[in-house]
PDB file of C-alpha atoms in Angstrom:
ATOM      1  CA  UNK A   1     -55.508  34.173 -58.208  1.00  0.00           C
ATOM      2  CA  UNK A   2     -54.107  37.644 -57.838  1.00  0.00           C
ATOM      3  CA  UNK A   3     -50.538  39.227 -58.459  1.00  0.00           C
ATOM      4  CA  UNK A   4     -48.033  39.778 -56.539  1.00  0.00           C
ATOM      5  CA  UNK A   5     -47.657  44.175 -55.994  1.00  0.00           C
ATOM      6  CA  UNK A   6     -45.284  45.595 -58.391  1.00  0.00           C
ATOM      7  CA  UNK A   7     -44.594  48.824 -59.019  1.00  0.00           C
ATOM      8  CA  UNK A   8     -46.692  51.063 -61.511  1.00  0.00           C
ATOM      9  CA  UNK A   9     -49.327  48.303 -61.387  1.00  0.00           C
ATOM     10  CA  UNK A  10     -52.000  50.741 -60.513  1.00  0.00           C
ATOM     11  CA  UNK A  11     -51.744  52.996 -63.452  1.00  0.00           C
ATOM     12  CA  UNK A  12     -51.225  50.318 -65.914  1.00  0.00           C
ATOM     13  CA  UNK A  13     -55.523  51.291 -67.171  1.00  0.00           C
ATOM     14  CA  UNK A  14     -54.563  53.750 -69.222  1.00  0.00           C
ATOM     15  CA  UNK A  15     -51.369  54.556 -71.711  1.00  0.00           C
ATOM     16  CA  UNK A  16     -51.977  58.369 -71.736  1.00  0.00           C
ATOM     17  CA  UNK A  17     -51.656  58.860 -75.624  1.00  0.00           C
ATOM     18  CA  UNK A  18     -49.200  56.128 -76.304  1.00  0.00           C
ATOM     19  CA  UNK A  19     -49.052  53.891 -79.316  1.00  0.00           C
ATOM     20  CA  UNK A  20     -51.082  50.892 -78.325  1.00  0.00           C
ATOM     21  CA  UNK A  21     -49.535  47.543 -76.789  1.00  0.00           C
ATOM     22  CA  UNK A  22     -49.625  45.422 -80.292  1.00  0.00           C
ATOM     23  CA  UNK A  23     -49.907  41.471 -79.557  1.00  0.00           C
ATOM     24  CA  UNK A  24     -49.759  38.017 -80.993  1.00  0.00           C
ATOM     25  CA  UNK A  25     -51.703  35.294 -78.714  1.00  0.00           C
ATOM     26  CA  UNK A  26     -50.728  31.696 -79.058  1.00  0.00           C
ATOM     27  CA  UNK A  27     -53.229  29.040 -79.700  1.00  0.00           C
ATOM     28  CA  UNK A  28     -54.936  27.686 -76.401  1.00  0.00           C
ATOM     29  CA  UNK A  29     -58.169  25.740 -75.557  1.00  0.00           C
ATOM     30  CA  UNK A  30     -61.676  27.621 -76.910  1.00  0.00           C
ATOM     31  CA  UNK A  31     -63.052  28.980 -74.268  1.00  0.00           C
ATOM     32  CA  UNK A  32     -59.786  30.253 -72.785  1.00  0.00           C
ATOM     33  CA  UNK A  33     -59.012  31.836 -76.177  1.00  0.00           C
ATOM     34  CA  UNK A  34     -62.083  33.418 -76.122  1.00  0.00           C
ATOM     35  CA  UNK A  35     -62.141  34.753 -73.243  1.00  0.00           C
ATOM     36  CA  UNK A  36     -58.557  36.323 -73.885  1.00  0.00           C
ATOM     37  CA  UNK A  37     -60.158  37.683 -77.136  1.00  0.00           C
ATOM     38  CA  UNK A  38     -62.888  38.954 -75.848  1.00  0.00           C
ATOM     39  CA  UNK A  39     -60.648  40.488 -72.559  1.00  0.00           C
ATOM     40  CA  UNK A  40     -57.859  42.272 -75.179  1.00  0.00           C
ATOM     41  CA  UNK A  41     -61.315  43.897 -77.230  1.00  0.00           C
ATOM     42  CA  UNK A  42     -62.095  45.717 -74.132  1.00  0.00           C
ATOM     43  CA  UNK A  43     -58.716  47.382 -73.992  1.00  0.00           C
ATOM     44  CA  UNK A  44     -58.585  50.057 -75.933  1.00  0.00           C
ATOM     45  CA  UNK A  45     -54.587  50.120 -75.600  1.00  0.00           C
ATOM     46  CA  UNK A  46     -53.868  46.869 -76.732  1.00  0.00           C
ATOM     47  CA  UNK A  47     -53.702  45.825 -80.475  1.00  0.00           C
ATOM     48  CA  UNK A  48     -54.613  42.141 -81.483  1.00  0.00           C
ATOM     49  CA  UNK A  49     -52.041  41.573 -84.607  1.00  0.00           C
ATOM     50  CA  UNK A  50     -52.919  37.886 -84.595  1.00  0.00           C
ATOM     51  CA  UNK A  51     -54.258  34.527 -82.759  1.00  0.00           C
ATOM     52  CA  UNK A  52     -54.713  31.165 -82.725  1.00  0.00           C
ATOM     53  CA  UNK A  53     -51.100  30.782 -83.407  1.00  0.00           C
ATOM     54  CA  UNK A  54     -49.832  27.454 -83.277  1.00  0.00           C
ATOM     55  CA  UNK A  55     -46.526  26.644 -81.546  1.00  0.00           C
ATOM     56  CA  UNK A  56     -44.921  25.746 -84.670  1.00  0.00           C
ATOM     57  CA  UNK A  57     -45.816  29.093 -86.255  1.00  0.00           C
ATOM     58  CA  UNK A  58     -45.162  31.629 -83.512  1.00  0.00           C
ATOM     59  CA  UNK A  59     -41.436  32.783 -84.598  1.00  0.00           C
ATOM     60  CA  UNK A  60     -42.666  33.446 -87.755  1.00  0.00           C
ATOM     61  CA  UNK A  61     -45.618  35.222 -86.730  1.00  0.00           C
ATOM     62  CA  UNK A  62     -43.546  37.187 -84.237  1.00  0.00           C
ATOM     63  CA  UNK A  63     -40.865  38.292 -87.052  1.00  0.00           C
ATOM     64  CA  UNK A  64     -43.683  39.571 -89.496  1.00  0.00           C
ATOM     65  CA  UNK A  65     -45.555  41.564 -87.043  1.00  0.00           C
ATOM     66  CA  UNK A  66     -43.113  42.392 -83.900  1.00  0.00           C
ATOM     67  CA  UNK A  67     -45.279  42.802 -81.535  1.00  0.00           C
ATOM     68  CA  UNK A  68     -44.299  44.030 -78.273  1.00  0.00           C
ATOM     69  CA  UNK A  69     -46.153  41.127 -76.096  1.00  0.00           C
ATOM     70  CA  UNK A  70     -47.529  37.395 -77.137  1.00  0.00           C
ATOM     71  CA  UNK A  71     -49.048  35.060 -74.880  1.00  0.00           C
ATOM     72  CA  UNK A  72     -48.239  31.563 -74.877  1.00  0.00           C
ATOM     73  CA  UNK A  73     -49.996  28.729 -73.910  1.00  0.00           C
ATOM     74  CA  UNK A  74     -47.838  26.433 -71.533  1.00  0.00           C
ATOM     75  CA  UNK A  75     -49.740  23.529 -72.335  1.00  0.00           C
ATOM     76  CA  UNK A  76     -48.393  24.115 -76.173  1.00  0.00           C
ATOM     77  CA  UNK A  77     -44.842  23.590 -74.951  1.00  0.00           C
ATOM     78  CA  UNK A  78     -42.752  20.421 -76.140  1.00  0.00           C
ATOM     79  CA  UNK A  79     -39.883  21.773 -73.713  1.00  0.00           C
ATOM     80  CA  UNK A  80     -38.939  24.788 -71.416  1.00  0.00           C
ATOM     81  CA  UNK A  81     -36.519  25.831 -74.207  1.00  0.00           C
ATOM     82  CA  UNK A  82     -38.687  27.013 -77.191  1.00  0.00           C
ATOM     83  CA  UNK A  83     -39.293  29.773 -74.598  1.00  0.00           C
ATOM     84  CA  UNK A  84     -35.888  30.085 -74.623  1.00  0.00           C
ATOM     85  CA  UNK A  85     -35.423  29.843 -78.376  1.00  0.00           C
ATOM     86  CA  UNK A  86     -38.625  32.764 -79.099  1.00  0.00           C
ATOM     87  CA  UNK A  87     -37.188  35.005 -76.423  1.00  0.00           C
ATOM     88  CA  UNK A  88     -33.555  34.769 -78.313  1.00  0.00           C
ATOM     89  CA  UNK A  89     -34.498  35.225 -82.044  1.00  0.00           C
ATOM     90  CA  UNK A  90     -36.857  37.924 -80.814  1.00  0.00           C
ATOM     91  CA  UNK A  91     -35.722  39.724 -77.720  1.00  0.00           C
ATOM     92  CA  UNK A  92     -37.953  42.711 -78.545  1.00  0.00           C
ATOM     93  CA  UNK A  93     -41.061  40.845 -77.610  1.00  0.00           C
ATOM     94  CA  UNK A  94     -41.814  40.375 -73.966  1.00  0.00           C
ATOM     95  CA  UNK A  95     -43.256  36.661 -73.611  1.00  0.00           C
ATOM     96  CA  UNK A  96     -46.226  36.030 -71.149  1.00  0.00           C
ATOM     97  CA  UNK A  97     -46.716  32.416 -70.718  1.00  0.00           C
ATOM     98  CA  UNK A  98     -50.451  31.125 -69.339  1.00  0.00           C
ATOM     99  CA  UNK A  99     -50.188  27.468 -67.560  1.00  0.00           C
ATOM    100  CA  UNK A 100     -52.979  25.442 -65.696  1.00  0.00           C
ATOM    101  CA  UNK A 101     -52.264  26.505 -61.673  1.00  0.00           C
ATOM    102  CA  UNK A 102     -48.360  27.136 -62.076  1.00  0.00           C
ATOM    103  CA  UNK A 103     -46.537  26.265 -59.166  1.00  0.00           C
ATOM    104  CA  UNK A 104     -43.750  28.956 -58.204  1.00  0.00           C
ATOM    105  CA  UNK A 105     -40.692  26.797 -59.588  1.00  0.00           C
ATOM    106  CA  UNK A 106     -42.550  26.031 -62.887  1.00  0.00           C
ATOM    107  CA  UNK A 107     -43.007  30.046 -63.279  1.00  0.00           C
ATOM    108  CA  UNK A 108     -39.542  30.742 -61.771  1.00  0.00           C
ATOM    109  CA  UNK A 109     -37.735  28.405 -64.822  1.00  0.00           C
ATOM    110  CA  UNK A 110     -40.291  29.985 -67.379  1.00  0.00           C
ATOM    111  CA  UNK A 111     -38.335  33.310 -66.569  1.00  0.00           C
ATOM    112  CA  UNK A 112     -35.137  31.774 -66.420  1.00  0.00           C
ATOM    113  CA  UNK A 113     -35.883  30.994 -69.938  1.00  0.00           C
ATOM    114  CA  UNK A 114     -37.054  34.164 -71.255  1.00  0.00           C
ATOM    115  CA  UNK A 115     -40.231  34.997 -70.398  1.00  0.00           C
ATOM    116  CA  UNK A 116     -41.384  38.068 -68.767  1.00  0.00           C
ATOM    117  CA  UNK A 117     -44.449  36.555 -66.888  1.00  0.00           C
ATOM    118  CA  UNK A 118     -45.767  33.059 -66.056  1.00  0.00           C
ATOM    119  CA  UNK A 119     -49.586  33.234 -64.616  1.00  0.00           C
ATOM    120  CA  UNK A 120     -52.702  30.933 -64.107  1.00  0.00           C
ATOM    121  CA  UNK A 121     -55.019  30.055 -66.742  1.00  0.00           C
ATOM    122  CA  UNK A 122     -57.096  31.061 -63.392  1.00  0.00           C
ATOM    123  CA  UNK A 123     -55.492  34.806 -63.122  1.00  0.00           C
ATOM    124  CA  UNK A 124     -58.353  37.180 -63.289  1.00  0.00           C
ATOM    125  CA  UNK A 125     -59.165  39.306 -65.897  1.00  0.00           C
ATOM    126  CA  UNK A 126     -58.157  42.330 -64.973  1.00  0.00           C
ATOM    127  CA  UNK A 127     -55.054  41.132 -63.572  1.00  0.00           C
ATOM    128  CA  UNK A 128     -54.085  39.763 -66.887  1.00  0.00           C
ATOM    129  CA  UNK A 129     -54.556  43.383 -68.489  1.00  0.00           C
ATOM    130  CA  UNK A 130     -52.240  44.480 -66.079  1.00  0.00           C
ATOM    131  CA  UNK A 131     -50.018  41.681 -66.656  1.00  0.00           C
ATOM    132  CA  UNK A 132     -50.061  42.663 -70.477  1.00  0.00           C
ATOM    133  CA  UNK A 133     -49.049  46.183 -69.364  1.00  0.00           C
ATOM    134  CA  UNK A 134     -46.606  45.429 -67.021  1.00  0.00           C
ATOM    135  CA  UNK A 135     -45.072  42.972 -69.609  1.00  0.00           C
ATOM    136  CA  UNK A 136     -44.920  45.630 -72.199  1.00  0.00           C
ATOM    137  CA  UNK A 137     -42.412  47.703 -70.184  1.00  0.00           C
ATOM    138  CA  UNK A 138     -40.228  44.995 -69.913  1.00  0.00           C
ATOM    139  CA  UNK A 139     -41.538  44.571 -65.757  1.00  0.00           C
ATOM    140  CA  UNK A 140     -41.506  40.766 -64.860  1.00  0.00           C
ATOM    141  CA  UNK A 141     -44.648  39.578 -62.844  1.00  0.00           C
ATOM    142  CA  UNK A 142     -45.185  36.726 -60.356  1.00  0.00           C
ATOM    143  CA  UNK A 143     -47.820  35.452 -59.366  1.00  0.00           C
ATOM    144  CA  UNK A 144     -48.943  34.635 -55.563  1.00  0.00           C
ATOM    145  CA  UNK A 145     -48.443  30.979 -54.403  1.00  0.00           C
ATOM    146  CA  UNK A 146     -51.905  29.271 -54.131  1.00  0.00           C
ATOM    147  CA  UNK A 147     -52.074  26.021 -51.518  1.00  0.00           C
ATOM    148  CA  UNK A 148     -52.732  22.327 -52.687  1.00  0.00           C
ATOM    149  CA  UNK A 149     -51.118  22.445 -56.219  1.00  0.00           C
ATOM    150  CA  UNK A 150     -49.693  19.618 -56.201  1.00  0.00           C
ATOM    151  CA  UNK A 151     -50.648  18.472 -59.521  1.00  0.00           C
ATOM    152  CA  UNK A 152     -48.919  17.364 -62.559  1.00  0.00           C
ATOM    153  CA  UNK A 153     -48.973  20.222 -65.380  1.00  0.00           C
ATOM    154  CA  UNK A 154     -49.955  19.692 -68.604  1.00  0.00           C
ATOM    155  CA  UNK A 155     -47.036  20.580 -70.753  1.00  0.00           C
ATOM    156  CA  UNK A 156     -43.158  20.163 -70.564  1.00  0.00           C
ATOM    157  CA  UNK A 157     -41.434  18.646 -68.002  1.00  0.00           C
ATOM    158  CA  UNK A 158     -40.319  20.714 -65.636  1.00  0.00           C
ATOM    159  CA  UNK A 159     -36.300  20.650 -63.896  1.00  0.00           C
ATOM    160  CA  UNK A 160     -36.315  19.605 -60.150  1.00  0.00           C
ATOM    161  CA  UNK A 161     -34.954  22.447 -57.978  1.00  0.00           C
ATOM    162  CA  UNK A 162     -31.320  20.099 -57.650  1.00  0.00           C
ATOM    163  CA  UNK A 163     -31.455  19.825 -61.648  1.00  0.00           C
ATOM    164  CA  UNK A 164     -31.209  23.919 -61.508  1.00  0.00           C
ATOM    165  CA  UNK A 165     -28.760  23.917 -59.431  1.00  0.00           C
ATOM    166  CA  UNK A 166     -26.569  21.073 -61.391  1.00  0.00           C
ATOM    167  CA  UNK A 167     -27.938  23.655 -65.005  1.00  0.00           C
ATOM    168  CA  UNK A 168     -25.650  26.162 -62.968  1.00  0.00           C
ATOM    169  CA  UNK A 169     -23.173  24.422 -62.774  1.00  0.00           C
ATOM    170  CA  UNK A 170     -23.236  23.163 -66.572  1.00  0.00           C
ATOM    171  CA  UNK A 171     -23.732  26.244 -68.031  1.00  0.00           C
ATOM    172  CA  UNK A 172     -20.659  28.013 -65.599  1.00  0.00           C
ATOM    173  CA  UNK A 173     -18.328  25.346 -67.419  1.00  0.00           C
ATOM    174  CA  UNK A 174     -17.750  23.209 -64.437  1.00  0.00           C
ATOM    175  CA  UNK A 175     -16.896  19.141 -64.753  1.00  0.00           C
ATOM    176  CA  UNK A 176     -18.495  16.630 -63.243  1.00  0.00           C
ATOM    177  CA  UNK A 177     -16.265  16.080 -60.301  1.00  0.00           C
ATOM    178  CA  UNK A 178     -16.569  19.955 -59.557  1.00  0.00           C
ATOM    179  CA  UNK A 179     -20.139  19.972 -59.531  1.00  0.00           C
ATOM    180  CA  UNK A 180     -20.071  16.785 -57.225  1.00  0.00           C
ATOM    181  CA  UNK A 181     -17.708  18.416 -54.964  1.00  0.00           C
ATOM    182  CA  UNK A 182     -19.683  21.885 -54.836  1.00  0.00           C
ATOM    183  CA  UNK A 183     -23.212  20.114 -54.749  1.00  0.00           C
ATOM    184  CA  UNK A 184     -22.208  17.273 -52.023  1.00  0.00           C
ATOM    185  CA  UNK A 185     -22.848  14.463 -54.157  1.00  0.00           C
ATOM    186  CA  UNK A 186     -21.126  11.838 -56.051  1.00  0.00           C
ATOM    187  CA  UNK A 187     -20.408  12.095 -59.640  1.00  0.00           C
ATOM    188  CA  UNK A 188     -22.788   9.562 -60.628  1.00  0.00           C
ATOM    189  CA  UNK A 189     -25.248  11.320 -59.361  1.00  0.00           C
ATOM    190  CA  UNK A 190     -24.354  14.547 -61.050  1.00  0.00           C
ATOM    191  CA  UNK A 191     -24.540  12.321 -64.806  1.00  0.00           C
ATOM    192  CA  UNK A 192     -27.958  11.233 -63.328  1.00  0.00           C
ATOM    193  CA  UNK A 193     -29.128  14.870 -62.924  1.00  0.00           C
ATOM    194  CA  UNK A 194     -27.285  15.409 -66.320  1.00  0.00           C
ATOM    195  CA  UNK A 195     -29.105  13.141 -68.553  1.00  0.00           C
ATOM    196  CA  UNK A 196     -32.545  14.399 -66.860  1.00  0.00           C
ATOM    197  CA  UNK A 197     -31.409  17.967 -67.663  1.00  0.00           C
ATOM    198  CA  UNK A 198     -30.756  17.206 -71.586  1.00  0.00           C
ATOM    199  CA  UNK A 199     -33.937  14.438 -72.143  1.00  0.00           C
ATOM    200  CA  UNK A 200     -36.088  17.746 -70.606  1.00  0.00           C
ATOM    201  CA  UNK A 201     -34.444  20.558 -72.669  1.00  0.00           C
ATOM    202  CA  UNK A 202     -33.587  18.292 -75.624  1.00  0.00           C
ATOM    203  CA  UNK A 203     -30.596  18.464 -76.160  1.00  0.00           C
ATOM    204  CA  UNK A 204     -27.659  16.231 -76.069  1.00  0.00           C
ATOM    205  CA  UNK A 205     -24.209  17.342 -75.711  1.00  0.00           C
ATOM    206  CA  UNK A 206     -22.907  20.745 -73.207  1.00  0.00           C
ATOM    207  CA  UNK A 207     -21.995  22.431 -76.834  1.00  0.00           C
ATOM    208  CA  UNK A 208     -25.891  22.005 -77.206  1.00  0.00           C
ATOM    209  CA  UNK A 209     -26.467  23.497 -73.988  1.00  0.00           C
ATOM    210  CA  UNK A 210     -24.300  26.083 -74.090  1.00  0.00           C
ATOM    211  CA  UNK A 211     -26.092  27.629 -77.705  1.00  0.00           C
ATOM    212  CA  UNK A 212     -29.485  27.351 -76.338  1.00  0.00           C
ATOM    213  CA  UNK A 213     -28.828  28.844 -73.108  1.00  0.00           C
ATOM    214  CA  UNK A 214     -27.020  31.795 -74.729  1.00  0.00           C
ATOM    215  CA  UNK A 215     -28.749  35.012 -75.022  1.00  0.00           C
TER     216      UNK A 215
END
């Protein structure tokens, strides 16, 4: 799996004399930790400041050392929102999120929630570097769509493309009857999509919402 073109992604090799890239990585599966060990070692630019950080542990790992990138393991995830809640209490670090064969909604709401980048467990190598990099300057990178994904990801459940659109609405202030009459659907329908949207992002009232969608 490759990345999608973005600017400056060919120079992204070398910092030219800057301070390195410092970096907190997430706990994730042995061999994939390894080889992320093993691939930030080769980069002289980027500076390990810790790993094998559980879930639980990453905000305070990411207030004590600031780093300006960690990389978090989707499959860690209880809900979309603790990406939501890391990026808010530290806005300074860019989040990269690694998931099993993300499909391009699954990336798309990792971003909507913070993070900077959303890639395959599959991404190679040096496309992660550049990732890292890219992520470092604040630069959000997708990945390309790959064919026959179709499978169920290990980690939080995800909202249907309608439940976005029905988030919208919630989050814009909008009743029920307005988003029914905006959306085309009746207002039971829109509490359906409602209760989906706050089992997924756990929460359980719009006050709720509201806080953990604010930035």
């Amino acid at each position: 799996m490759t990345l999608t073109p973005l600017p400056f992604a060919a120079d992204t090799n070398g910092m030219d004399g800057r301070e390195p890239i410092t970096l907190v990585l997430g706990r994730f599966e042995d061999l994939v930790a390894r080889g992320l060990r093993s691939l930030i070692a080769d980069d002289p630019n980027i500076e390990l400041l810790a790993g094998d950080i559980e879930l639980d542990r990453l905000d305070a790992a990411l207030a004590e050392h600031q780093p300006r990138v960690a990389i978090i393991n989707f499959g860690s995830l209880r809900t979309p929102v603790e990406v939501n809640r890391l990026h808010t209490a530290h806005p300074e670090t860019q989040l990269l999120v690694l998931a099993n064969r993300p499909t391009p909604s699954e990336s798309n709401q990792m971003l909507a929630f913070g993070a900077t980048a959303c890639l395959s467990k599959e991404t190679e190598a040096r496309d992660i570097l550049n990732a890292i990099h890219l992520a470092s300057r604040g630069l959000h990178v997708l990945p390309r769509t790959t064919s026959g994904s179709a499978h169920e990801p290990l980690g939080p459940a995800l909202l249907t493309p309608r439940e976005a659109d029905v988030l919208e609405h919630l989050q814009a202030g909008r009743s029920n009857a307005e988003i029914a009459l905006a959306l085309s659907v009746s207002v039971e329908t829109v509490r359906t999509h409602r209760r989906n949207i706050y089992r997924k992002l756990g929460v359980r009232t719009r006050r709720e919402l509201a806080s953990l969608t604010q930035a």
